[in-house]
Coordinates of C-alpha atoms in Angstrom, one line a residue:
Chain B
M1 CA 0.0 0.0 0.0
A2 CA 1.3 3.4 -0.9
E3 CA 2.3 5.8 2.0
R4 CA -0.4 8.3 3.0
I5 CA 1.4 11.7 3.0
G6 CA 0.7 14.8 5.0
F7 CA 2.1 18.1 3.7
F8 CA 2.6 21.4 5.6
G9 CA 3.4 24.6 3.9
L10 CA 1.9 25.3 0.5
G11 CA 4.0 28.4 -0.5
I12 CA 6.0 29.1 -3.6
M13 CA 8.0 25.9 -3.1
G14 CA 5.5 23.7 -1.2
K15 CA 2.6 24.1 -3.7
P16 CA 4.3 22.6 -6.8
M17 CA 6.1 20.0 -4.6
S18 CA 2.8 18.8 -3.1
Q19 CA 1.2 18.8 -6.6
H20 CA 3.8 16.5 -7.9
L21 CA 2.9 14.0 -5.1
L22 CA -0.8 14.3 -5.9
N23 CA 0.0 13.7 -9.6
A24 CA 2.0 10.6 -8.6
G25 CA -1.1 9.2 -7.0
Y26 CA -0.3 9.6 -3.3
S27 CA -3.2 10.2 -0.9
L28 CA -2.4 13.7 0.4
T29 CA -3.5 15.7 3.5
V30 CA -2.6 19.4 3.4
L31 CA -2.3 22.2 5.9
D32 CA -1.4 25.9 5.5
V33 CA -2.2 29.1 7.4
V34 CA -3.3 30.5 4.0
K35 CA -6.8 29.2 3.3
P36 CA -6.8 29.8 -0.5
A37 CA -3.6 27.8 -0.9
M38 CA -5.3 24.8 0.8
D39 CA -8.5 25.2 -1.3
E40 CA -6.4 25.0 -4.4
L41 CA -4.8 21.7 -3.4
V42 CA -8.2 20.3 -2.2
A43 CA -9.7 21.2 -5.6
L44 CA -6.9 18.9 -7.1
G45 CA -7.9 16.0 -4.8
A46 CA -6.1 16.6 -1.5
Q47 CA -7.8 16.5 1.9
A48 CA -7.7 19.5 4.2
A49 CA -6.8 19.1 7.9
A50 CA -7.5 21.4 10.9
A51 CA -4.3 20.9 12.9
P52 CA -0.9 19.3 12.7
K53 CA -2.0 16.7 15.2
A54 CA -4.9 15.6 12.9
V55 CA -2.5 15.4 9.9
A56 CA -0.3 13.0 11.9
A57 CA -3.3 10.8 12.7
Q58 CA -4.1 10.1 9.1
S59 CA -0.6 10.1 7.5
D60 CA 2.3 7.6 7.4
V61 CA 4.8 10.3 6.2
V62 CA 4.6 14.0 7.0
I63 CA 6.5 16.6 5.0
T64 CA 7.1 20.1 6.2
M65 CA 8.1 23.0 3.9
L66 CA 8.1 26.1 6.1
P67 CA 9.8 29.5 6.3
D68 CA 12.2 29.0 9.2
S69 CA 13.2 27.2 12.4
P70 CA 10.4 28.6 14.7
Q71 CA 7.6 27.5 12.3
V72 CA 9.1 23.9 12.2
E73 CA 9.4 23.8 16.0
E74 CA 5.8 25.1 16.3
V75 CA 4.3 22.6 13.9
V76 CA 6.2 19.6 15.4
L77 CA 6.7 20.4 19.1
G78 CA 3.9 23.0 19.7
K79 CA 0.4 22.6 21.1
Y80 CA -1.7 20.4 18.8
G81 CA 1.6 19.7 17.0
L82 CA 2.7 16.7 15.1
L83 CA 4.2 15.1 18.2
E84 CA 0.8 14.9 19.9
G85 CA -0.5 12.8 17.0
L86 CA 2.6 10.8 16.3
H87 CA 2.2 7.1 15.9
A88 CA 4.9 4.4 15.8
G89 CA 6.6 4.1 12.5
M90 CA 5.6 7.6 11.3
L91 CA 8.3 9.4 9.3
V92 CA 8.6 13.2 9.5
I93 CA 10.6 14.8 6.6
D94 CA 11.4 18.5 7.1
M95 CA 12.4 20.0 3.7
S96 CA 12.5 23.6 5.1
T97 CA 15.9 25.4 5.5
I98 CA 16.4 25.7 9.2
M99 CA 19.1 25.7 11.9
P100 CA 21.0 22.3 11.9
S101 CA 20.8 22.3 15.7
V102 CA 17.0 22.7 15.6
A103 CA 16.8 19.9 13.0
R104 CA 18.7 17.6 15.4
R105 CA 16.5 18.6 18.4
V106 CA 13.3 17.9 16.4
T107 CA 14.6 14.6 15.1
A108 CA 15.5 13.5 18.7
A109 CA 12.0 14.4 20.0
I110 CA 10.3 12.4 17.2
R111 CA 12.6 9.4 17.7
A112 CA 11.9 9.5 21.4
K113 CA 8.2 9.0 20.7
G114 CA 8.8 6.0 18.3
G115 CA 8.8 7.9 15.0
D116 CA 11.7 8.8 12.7
A117 CA 12.7 12.0 10.9
L118 CA 14.8 13.3 8.0
D119 CA 16.1 16.8 7.4
A120 CA 16.0 17.2 3.7
P121 CA 16.4 20.9 2.6
V122 CA 16.5 21.6 -1.1
S123 CA 18.1 23.9 -3.6
G124 CA 16.9 24.8 -7.1
G125 CA 14.3 27.4 -6.2
E126 CA 10.8 27.8 -7.6
V127 CA 11.9 26.6 -11.1
G128 CA 13.4 23.5 -9.6
A129 CA 10.3 22.8 -7.6
K130 CA 8.0 23.3 -10.6
N131 CA 10.2 21.0 -12.8
A132 CA 10.6 18.4 -10.1
A133 CA 14.3 19.0 -10.4
L134 CA 15.3 20.0 -6.9
T135 CA 18.6 19.1 -5.4
I136 CA 17.8 17.4 -2.0
M137 CA 20.4 17.2 0.8
V138 CA 19.4 14.6 3.4
G139 CA 20.4 13.9 7.0
G140 CA 19.1 10.9 9.0
S141 CA 19.1 7.1 9.1
Q142 CA 19.7 5.0 6.0
A143 CA 16.4 3.2 6.6
A144 CA 14.4 6.4 6.7
F145 CA 16.2 7.6 3.6
D146 CA 15.5 4.4 1.7
R147 CA 11.8 4.7 2.7
A148 CA 11.6 8.4 1.6
K149 CA 13.5 8.0 -1.7
P150 CA 10.6 7.2 -3.9
I151 CA 8.8 10.3 -2.5
F152 CA 11.9 12.5 -3.0
E153 CA 12.2 11.3 -6.6
K154 CA 8.8 12.8 -7.4
M155 CA 10.2 16.2 -6.4
G156 CA 13.9 16.3 -7.3
K157 CA 17.1 14.9 -8.8
N158 CA 20.6 14.8 -7.2
I159 CA 19.2 13.3 -3.9
T160 CA 22.1 12.6 -1.4
L161 CA 22.1 11.1 2.1
V162 CA 25.0 13.1 3.5
G163 CA 25.1 11.8 7.1
E164 CA 23.1 11.6 10.3
A165 CA 20.4 14.0 11.6
G166 CA 21.3 17.6 10.8
A167 CA 23.7 16.7 7.9
G168 CA 21.1 17.8 5.3
Q169 CA 20.8 21.3 6.9
I170 CA 24.6 21.5 7.3
T171 CA 25.0 20.8 3.6
K172 CA 22.3 23.4 2.7
A173 CA 24.2 25.9 4.9
A174 CA 27.4 25.1 3.0
N175 CA 25.5 25.5 -0.3
Q176 CA 24.2 28.9 0.7
I177 CA 27.6 30.1 1.8
I178 CA 29.2 29.2 -1.5
V179 CA 26.3 30.5 -3.6
G180 CA 26.2 33.9 -1.7
V181 CA 29.9 34.5 -1.6
T182 CA 30.4 33.4 -5.2
I183 CA 27.7 35.8 -6.3
A184 CA 29.6 38.5 -4.4
A185 CA 32.9 37.4 -6.1
V186 CA 31.3 37.6 -9.6
S187 CA 29.8 41.0 -8.8
E188 CA 33.2 42.5 -7.8
A189 CA 34.9 41.0 -10.9
L190 CA 32.3 42.1 -13.5
L191 CA 32.0 45.6 -11.8
L192 CA 35.7 46.2 -11.8
A193 CA 36.0 45.0 -15.4
A194 CA 33.2 47.3 -16.6
K195 CA 34.4 50.3 -14.7
A196 CA 37.9 49.7 -16.2
G197 CA 36.3 49.9 -19.7
A198 CA 36.0 46.3 -20.7
D199 CA 32.8 44.7 -21.9
P200 CA 31.6 42.6 -18.9
A201 CA 29.8 40.1 -21.2
K202 CA 33.0 39.4 -23.0
V203 CA 35.0 39.1 -19.8
R204 CA 32.5 36.6 -18.4
E205 CA 32.8 34.5 -21.6
A206 CA 36.6 34.6 -21.5
L207 CA 36.5 33.5 -17.8
M208 CA 34.1 30.5 -18.3
G209 CA 36.9 28.5 -19.8
G210 CA 39.2 28.6 -16.8
F211 CA 39.5 28.3 -13.0
A212 CA 36.9 31.0 -12.5
A213 CA 34.2 28.9 -14.1
S214 CA 31.1 28.2 -12.0
R215 CA 27.3 27.8 -12.2
I216 CA 27.1 31.2 -10.6
L217 CA 29.3 32.9 -13.2
E218 CA 27.3 31.2 -15.9
L219 CA 23.7 32.0 -14.6
H220 CA 24.0 34.9 -12.1
G221 CA 26.8 36.5 -14.0
N222 CA 24.6 36.6 -17.1
R223 CA 21.7 38.1 -15.0
M224 CA 24.0 40.9 -13.9
V225 CA 25.1 41.7 -17.4
Q226 CA 21.5 41.4 -18.8
R227 CA 20.1 43.3 -15.8
T228 CA 17.4 40.6 -15.2
F229 CA 16.8 40.7 -11.5
A230 CA 13.3 39.0 -11.2
P231 CA 13.6 36.1 -8.8
G232 CA 14.9 33.3 -9.0
F233 CA 15.9 33.4 -5.3
K234 CA 15.1 36.5 -3.3
I235 CA 17.7 38.4 -1.5
K236 CA 15.6 38.5 1.7
L237 CA 15.5 34.7 1.7
H238 CA 19.2 34.4 1.2
R239 CA 19.7 36.9 4.1
K240 CA 17.5 34.6 6.2
D241 CA 19.7 31.6 5.3
L242 CA 22.8 33.6 6.1
N243 CA 21.3 34.4 9.6
I244 CA 21.0 30.6 10.1
I245 CA 24.6 30.2 8.9
L246 CA 26.0 32.9 11.1
N247 CA 24.1 31.8 14.2
T248 CA 25.2 28.2 13.6
A249 CA 28.8 29.4 13.2
R250 CA 28.5 31.2 16.5
E251 CA 27.1 28.1 18.2
L252 CA 30.1 26.1 16.9
G253 CA 32.8 28.7 17.4
V254 CA 33.6 29.2 13.8
S255 CA 34.4 32.6 12.2
L256 CA 33.0 33.2 8.7
P257 CA 34.3 36.7 7.6
M258 CA 33.1 36.4 4.0
S259 CA 29.6 35.2 4.8
A260 CA 29.3 37.9 7.4
N261 CA 30.3 40.5 4.9
V262 CA 27.8 39.3 2.3
A263 CA 25.1 39.2 5.0
E264 CA 25.8 42.9 5.9
L265 CA 25.7 44.0 2.3
M266 CA 22.4 42.1 1.8
N267 CA 21.1 44.1 4.8
G268 CA 22.1 47.2 2.8
L269 CA 20.2 45.9 -0.2
I270 CA 17.1 45.2 1.9
A271 CA 17.3 48.7 3.4
N272 CA 17.3 50.0 -0.2
G273 CA 14.1 48.1 -1.1
C274 CA 15.8 45.3 -3.0
G275 CA 14.8 42.4 -0.8
D276 CA 12.4 40.9 -3.3
L277 CA 14.9 41.0 -6.2
D278 CA 17.0 37.9 -7.2
H279 CA 20.2 37.5 -5.3
S280 CA 22.2 38.3 -8.5
A281 CA 21.1 41.9 -7.7
F282 CA 23.8 41.8 -5.0
V283 CA 25.9 43.6 -7.7
T284 CA 23.7 46.7 -7.3
I285 CA 24.9 47.5 -3.8
L286 CA 28.5 47.5 -5.0
E287 CA 27.4 49.7 -8.0
K288 CA 26.0 52.2 -5.5
L289 CA 29.4 52.3 -3.7
A290 CA 31.1 52.9 -7.1
N291 CA 28.4 55.2 -8.4
F292 CA 28.5 53.2 -11.7
E293 CA 26.3 50.6 -13.3
I294 CA 27.6 47.6 -15.3
K295 CA 25.0 48.0 -18.0
S296 CA 26.2 51.5 -18.9
N297 CA 29.2 49.9 -20.6
V298 CA 27.5 47.3 -22.7
Chain X
M1 CA 59.5 33.5 -42.9
A2 CA 58.7 32.6 -39.3
E3 CA 58.8 35.4 -36.7
R4 CA 62.0 35.7 -34.7
I5 CA 61.0 35.8 -31.1
G6 CA 62.6 37.4 -28.1
F7 CA 61.7 36.1 -24.6
F8 CA 62.2 37.9 -21.2
G9 CA 61.7 36.0 -18.0
L10 CA 62.6 32.4 -17.7
G11 CA 61.0 31.6 -14.4
I12 CA 58.5 28.9 -13.3
M13 CA 56.1 30.0 -16.1
G14 CA 58.5 31.5 -18.7
K15 CA 60.8 28.5 -18.9
P16 CA 58.3 26.0 -20.1
M17 CA 56.5 28.6 -22.3
S18 CA 59.8 29.5 -24.1
Q19 CA 60.7 25.8 -24.5
H20 CA 57.4 25.2 -26.3
L21 CA 58.3 28.0 -28.8
L22 CA 61.8 26.5 -29.3
N23 CA 60.3 23.1 -29.9
A24 CA 57.9 24.6 -32.4
G25 CA 60.9 25.7 -34.5
Y26 CA 61.0 29.4 -33.7
S27 CA 64.3 31.3 -33.6
L28 CA 64.5 32.4 -30.0
T29 CA 66.6 35.0 -28.2
V30 CA 66.3 34.9 -24.4
L31 CA 67.1 37.2 -21.4
D32 CA 66.8 36.7 -17.7
V33 CA 68.6 38.1 -14.6
V34 CA 69.3 34.5 -13.6
K35 CA 72.2 33.2 -15.6
P36 CA 71.6 29.4 -15.2
A37 CA 68.1 29.9 -16.5
M38 CA 69.5 31.4 -19.7
D39 CA 72.2 28.7 -20.0
E40 CA 69.5 26.1 -19.9
L41 CA 67.6 27.6 -22.8
V42 CA 70.8 28.2 -24.8
A43 CA 71.7 24.6 -24.4
L44 CA 68.4 23.8 -26.1
G45 CA 69.1 26.1 -29.0
A46 CA 68.2 29.6 -28.0
Q47 CA 70.5 32.6 -28.3
A48 CA 71.4 34.7 -25.3
A49 CA 71.3 38.5 -25.3
A50 CA 73.0 41.1 -23.1
A51 CA 70.2 43.7 -22.8
P52 CA 66.5 44.2 -23.8
K53 CA 67.6 46.7 -26.5
A54 CA 69.7 44.0 -28.1
V55 CA 66.8 41.5 -28.0
A56 CA 64.6 44.0 -29.8
A57 CA 67.2 44.5 -32.5
Q58 CA 67.1 40.8 -33.5
S59 CA 63.4 40.0 -32.9
D60 CA 60.1 40.6 -34.7
V61 CA 58.0 39.6 -31.7
V62 CA 59.1 40.1 -28.1
I63 CA 57.4 38.3 -25.2
T64 CA 57.8 39.4 -21.5
M65 CA 56.9 37.1 -18.6
L66 CA 57.9 39.0 -15.5
P67 CA 57.0 39.2 -11.8
D68 CA 55.1 42.5 -11.7
S69 CA 54.4 46.0 -13.1
P70 CA 57.8 47.6 -12.2
Q71 CA 59.8 44.9 -14.0
V72 CA 57.7 45.3 -17.2
E73 CA 58.1 49.1 -17.1
E74 CA 61.9 48.6 -16.5
V75 CA 62.4 46.2 -19.4
V76 CA 60.3 48.2 -21.9
L77 CA 60.7 51.8 -20.9
G78 CA 64.0 51.7 -18.9
K79 CA 67.6 52.5 -19.9
Y80 CA 68.8 50.0 -22.6
G81 CA 65.1 48.9 -22.7
L82 CA 63.1 47.5 -25.5
L83 CA 61.9 50.9 -26.6
E84 CA 65.5 52.0 -27.4
G85 CA 65.8 49.0 -29.8
L86 CA 62.3 49.2 -31.2
H87 CA 61.9 48.9 -35.0
A88 CA 58.8 49.6 -37.0
G89 CA 56.4 46.6 -37.0
M90 CA 57.8 45.1 -33.9
L91 CA 55.2 43.4 -31.6
V92 CA 55.6 43.3 -27.9
I93 CA 53.5 40.8 -26.0
D94 CA 53.4 41.1 -22.2
M95 CA 52.1 37.9 -20.7
S96 CA 52.9 38.9 -17.1
T97 CA 50.1 39.8 -14.7
I98 CA 50.4 43.6 -14.1
M99 CA 48.3 46.7 -13.5
P100 CA 45.9 47.4 -16.4
S101 CA 46.8 51.0 -16.3
V102 CA 50.5 50.2 -16.7
A103 CA 49.7 47.8 -19.6
R104 CA 47.9 50.7 -21.3
R105 CA 50.8 53.1 -20.7
V106 CA 53.4 50.6 -22.0
T107 CA 51.2 49.9 -25.1
A108 CA 50.8 53.6 -25.8
A109 CA 54.6 54.2 -25.6
I110 CA 55.3 51.3 -28.0
R111 CA 52.7 52.4 -30.5
A112 CA 54.1 56.0 -30.4
K113 CA 57.4 54.6 -31.7
G114 CA 55.8 52.6 -34.5
G115 CA 55.5 49.2 -32.9
D116 CA 52.4 47.5 -31.5
A117 CA 51.7 45.6 -28.2
L118 CA 49.3 43.1 -26.6
D119 CA 48.6 42.5 -22.9
A120 CA 48.1 38.7 -22.7
P121 CA 48.2 37.4 -19.1
V122 CA 47.5 33.8 -18.5
S123 CA 45.9 31.5 -16.0
G124 CA 46.5 27.8 -15.5
G125 CA 49.7 28.0 -13.5
E126 CA 52.9 25.9 -13.8
V127 CA 50.9 22.8 -14.9
G128 CA 49.1 24.8 -17.6
A129 CA 52.5 26.2 -18.8
K130 CA 54.1 22.8 -19.0
N131 CA 51.2 21.3 -20.8
A132 CA 50.8 24.2 -23.2
A133 CA 47.2 24.5 -21.8
L134 CA 47.2 28.1 -20.5
T135 CA 44.1 30.2 -20.7
I136 CA 45.3 33.5 -22.4
M137 CA 43.3 36.7 -22.0
V138 CA 44.2 39.3 -24.5
G139 CA 43.9 43.1 -24.9
G140 CA 44.9 45.0 -28.0
S141 CA 44.2 45.4 -31.7
Q142 CA 42.6 42.6 -33.8
A143 CA 45.6 42.8 -36.3
A144 CA 48.1 42.2 -33.5
F145 CA 46.0 39.4 -32.1
D146 CA 45.8 37.7 -35.4
R147 CA 49.5 37.9 -35.8
A148 CA 50.2 36.6 -32.3
K149 CA 47.6 33.8 -32.4
P150 CA 49.9 31.1 -33.9
I151 CA 52.5 31.9 -31.2
F152 CA 49.8 31.8 -28.4
E153 CA 48.6 28.4 -29.7
K154 CA 52.0 26.9 -28.9
M155 CA 51.5 27.8 -25.2
G156 CA 47.8 27.7 -24.5
K157 CA 44.2 27.0 -25.2
N158 CA 41.1 29.2 -24.6
I159 CA 42.7 32.2 -26.2
T160 CA 40.4 35.2 -26.2
L161 CA 40.7 38.8 -27.5
V162 CA 38.6 40.6 -24.9
G163 CA 39.0 44.2 -26.0
E164 CA 41.5 47.0 -26.5
A165 CA 44.8 47.6 -24.7
G166 CA 44.5 46.7 -21.0
A167 CA 41.5 44.4 -21.5
G168 CA 43.6 41.3 -21.0
Q169 CA 44.9 42.5 -17.7
I170 CA 41.4 43.6 -16.6
T171 CA 40.1 40.1 -17.4
K172 CA 43.0 38.5 -15.5
A173 CA 42.1 40.8 -12.5
A174 CA 38.5 39.6 -12.7
N175 CA 39.7 36.0 -12.9
Q176 CA 41.8 36.4 -9.7
I177 CA 39.0 38.1 -7.8
I178 CA 36.6 35.2 -8.6
V179 CA 39.2 32.5 -7.9
G180 CA 40.4 34.1 -4.6
V181 CA 36.9 34.8 -3.2
T182 CA 35.5 31.5 -4.3
I183 CA 38.4 29.7 -2.5
A184 CA 37.4 31.7 0.6
A185 CA 33.7 30.7 0.0
V186 CA 34.5 27.0 -0.3
S187 CA 36.8 27.3 2.8
E188 CA 34.0 28.7 4.9
A189 CA 31.5 26.1 3.7
L190 CA 33.7 23.1 4.3
L191 CA 35.0 24.3 7.6
L192 CA 31.5 25.0 9.0
A193 CA 30.3 21.6 7.7
A194 CA 33.2 19.8 9.3
K195 CA 32.9 21.6 12.6
A196 CA 29.2 20.8 12.6
G197 CA 30.0 17.1 12.4
A198 CA 29.4 16.4 8.7
D199 CA 32.0 14.7 6.5
P200 CA 33.3 17.6 4.3
A201 CA 34.2 15.2 1.5
K202 CA 30.5 14.0 1.3
V203 CA 29.3 17.6 1.6
R204 CA 31.5 18.6 -1.3
E205 CA 30.2 15.8 -3.4
A206 CA 26.6 16.6 -2.6
L207 CA 27.1 20.3 -3.6
M208 CA 28.8 19.5 -6.9
G209 CA 25.4 18.8 -8.5
G210 CA 23.8 22.2 -7.7
F211 CA 24.3 25.9 -7.9
A212 CA 27.4 25.7 -5.7
A213 CA 29.3 23.8 -8.4
S214 CA 32.5 25.4 -9.6
R215 CA 36.0 24.4 -10.7
I216 CA 37.2 25.7 -7.4
L217 CA 34.9 23.5 -5.4
E218 CA 36.0 20.6 -7.6
L219 CA 39.8 21.1 -7.4
H220 CA 40.6 23.4 -4.5
G221 CA 37.8 21.9 -2.3
N222 CA 39.3 18.5 -2.9
R223 CA 42.8 19.9 -1.9
M224 CA 41.3 21.2 1.4
V225 CA 39.7 17.9 2.2
Q226 CA 42.8 15.9 1.2
R227 CA 45.2 18.4 2.9
T228 CA 47.4 18.7 -0.3
F229 CA 48.7 22.2 -0.2
A230 CA 51.8 22.0 -2.5
P231 CA 51.4 24.6 -5.2
G232 CA 49.7 24.9 -7.7
F233 CA 49.5 28.7 -7.3
K234 CA 51.2 30.2 -4.3
I235 CA 49.4 32.4 -1.8
K236 CA 52.1 35.1 -2.0
L237 CA 51.5 35.4 -5.8
H238 CA 47.7 35.6 -5.4
R239 CA 48.3 38.3 -2.7
K240 CA 50.4 40.2 -5.3
D241 CA 47.6 39.9 -7.8
L242 CA 45.1 41.2 -5.2
N243 CA 47.4 44.1 -4.6
I244 CA 47.1 44.9 -8.3
I245 CA 43.3 44.5 -8.1
L246 CA 42.9 46.7 -5.1
N247 CA 45.2 49.4 -6.4
T248 CA 43.3 49.3 -9.7
A249 CA 39.9 49.5 -7.8
R250 CA 41.2 52.6 -6.0
E251 CA 42.3 54.2 -9.2
L252 CA 38.8 53.6 -10.7
G253 CA 36.8 54.5 -7.6
V254 CA 35.4 51.0 -7.1
S255 CA 35.0 49.3 -3.7
L256 CA 35.7 45.6 -3.4
P257 CA 34.9 44.5 0.1
M258 CA 35.3 40.7 -0.5
S259 CA 38.6 41.0 -2.4
A260 CA 40.0 43.3 0.3
N261 CA 38.9 40.8 3.0
V262 CA 40.6 37.9 1.2
A263 CA 43.8 40.0 0.7
E264 CA 43.9 40.8 4.4
L265 CA 43.5 37.1 5.4
M266 CA 46.2 36.2 2.9
N267 CA 48.4 38.7 4.7
G268 CA 47.7 36.7 7.8
L269 CA 48.7 33.5 6.0
I270 CA 51.9 35.0 4.8
A271 CA 52.7 36.2 8.4
N272 CA 52.2 32.6 9.5
G273 CA 54.8 31.3 7.0
C274 CA 52.2 30.0 4.5
G275 CA 53.0 32.2 1.5
D276 CA 54.6 29.4 -0.5
L277 CA 51.6 27.0 -0.1
D278 CA 48.9 26.6 -2.6
H279 CA 46.0 29.2 -2.3
S280 CA 43.7 26.4 -1.3
A281 CA 45.5 26.6 2.0
F282 CA 43.5 29.7 2.6
V283 CA 41.2 27.4 4.7
T284 CA 44.0 27.1 7.3
I285 CA 43.7 30.7 8.4
L286 CA 40.0 30.2 9.1
E287 CA 40.9 26.9 10.9
K288 CA 43.2 28.9 13.1
L289 CA 40.4 31.3 14.0
A290 CA 38.1 28.2 14.8
N291 CA 40.9 26.2 16.5
F292 CA 39.8 23.2 14.4
E293 CA 41.0 21.4 11.3
I294 CA 38.8 20.0 8.6
K295 CA 40.9 16.8 8.4
S296 CA 40.2 15.9 12.0
N297 CA 36.7 14.9 11.0
V298 CA 37.4 12.8 7.9

């Protein structure tokens, strides 16, 4: 018998992800604070629930796709939360991006009650969610991973069990450090080149053949040159992920000067009303400092 | 008739580069401050010269591969320099990594005397030089580029004319920003992951499939995990390139917070006796701050 799935969080990411599961034939119970989002899924065949506890009662596997650590703690550990309705053998998969330490605490609480849990944050953004092409980074037990794999395969590709509880969130943190700092690197490189009188589009092409080559130079570098800053992945969400990263670094006693610098400059972008732009718009805060725009040269 | 080539600077890079030209059958005149380096090339069939001026007299094309801007200015513009021996139609190709503004000044001086010049810095390091696989980023006229191309093809691949005089150096500066800052990004990501208890080797593998993918994560990330810090490209040379970059940024009125931060941390590495290690050893300065080494987890 196929697993009955519960799904929390029907936002930009959660909506297409849950639709893929419905389309694959899974019985789906959904819950979101936004009523119209639930209605949309119900119209497609999902059942609506009134509280996390109720979702747990009628699901074998529960997936959460929520904004941040406090929401995951609330849904799992809070009053009328998942833990209250937990039954033996239930698997909770948190696909939100949250603090690794919170992921470990939530997993421990679920295991103590006879369930199991995976932290399985994703990258690939809205486009990846819609195309069922998300990268999924997983922490937890091999048995839980094997059980969840057919479900993951309905939503993503590049699905990796990295290690025990928390390892998925740690990998996502590492991903967001590299993506954020590399965007900053490409911003500085193309801005300097343009201000010095070179065509940033040609510079980018020349660099793609060498050690500077990256997905970020390819995609986000092109967005900078083309001035296409519609998200994509919003600066305010990347700033939230960097908050998680810097808090985690503080917990662990690790110093991350580059990530901290990027976070501070993203604060400047948000203060300038750019929080809803794609993170490739990072270049614009450096352009303000230089009083010069890359496009003026192309 | 094949071009007669003069070659200045027979160091780690210049020696294999000049040897490729000799092997390709070019008549070669060489000059270096280090006598044994010249003797080695003479034993292979090159002629030795006594001063830049003399090299100019017996060459159609002169290549310089020198440590930094002052050496290039000295060889071209100094007493007994190339300019004194310049003849009409002579082409000077500077493959050193120097200030873009110096490259433009040198080119202007050569053109004013009836010659032409290209700035054509490379990336790919000692291995790229030995394998004739350098990436060559070129600034100057199309005609000079077309003339130089058969010579470049004996030393490299990915040979791009980016724009007018200085554009090669600007592209190299952009390259070194991205490489340096991306190394710092990968350092922070793998260090945080390891300190949080994840296996940095597995985290690196999981990230290679997504937006964090880069040549740096692939190559330098692996060096960090494997603790193989033999150069490659030395930290003290990358620090020199960042000096060029930050001086150029100051000339242009551009602010580069990430590059400045990387340069400062490289100063710390050099102060700790790490200047001769590969730039992937950047991670060790963050490890000092965290009092933790990545390898202790693997």
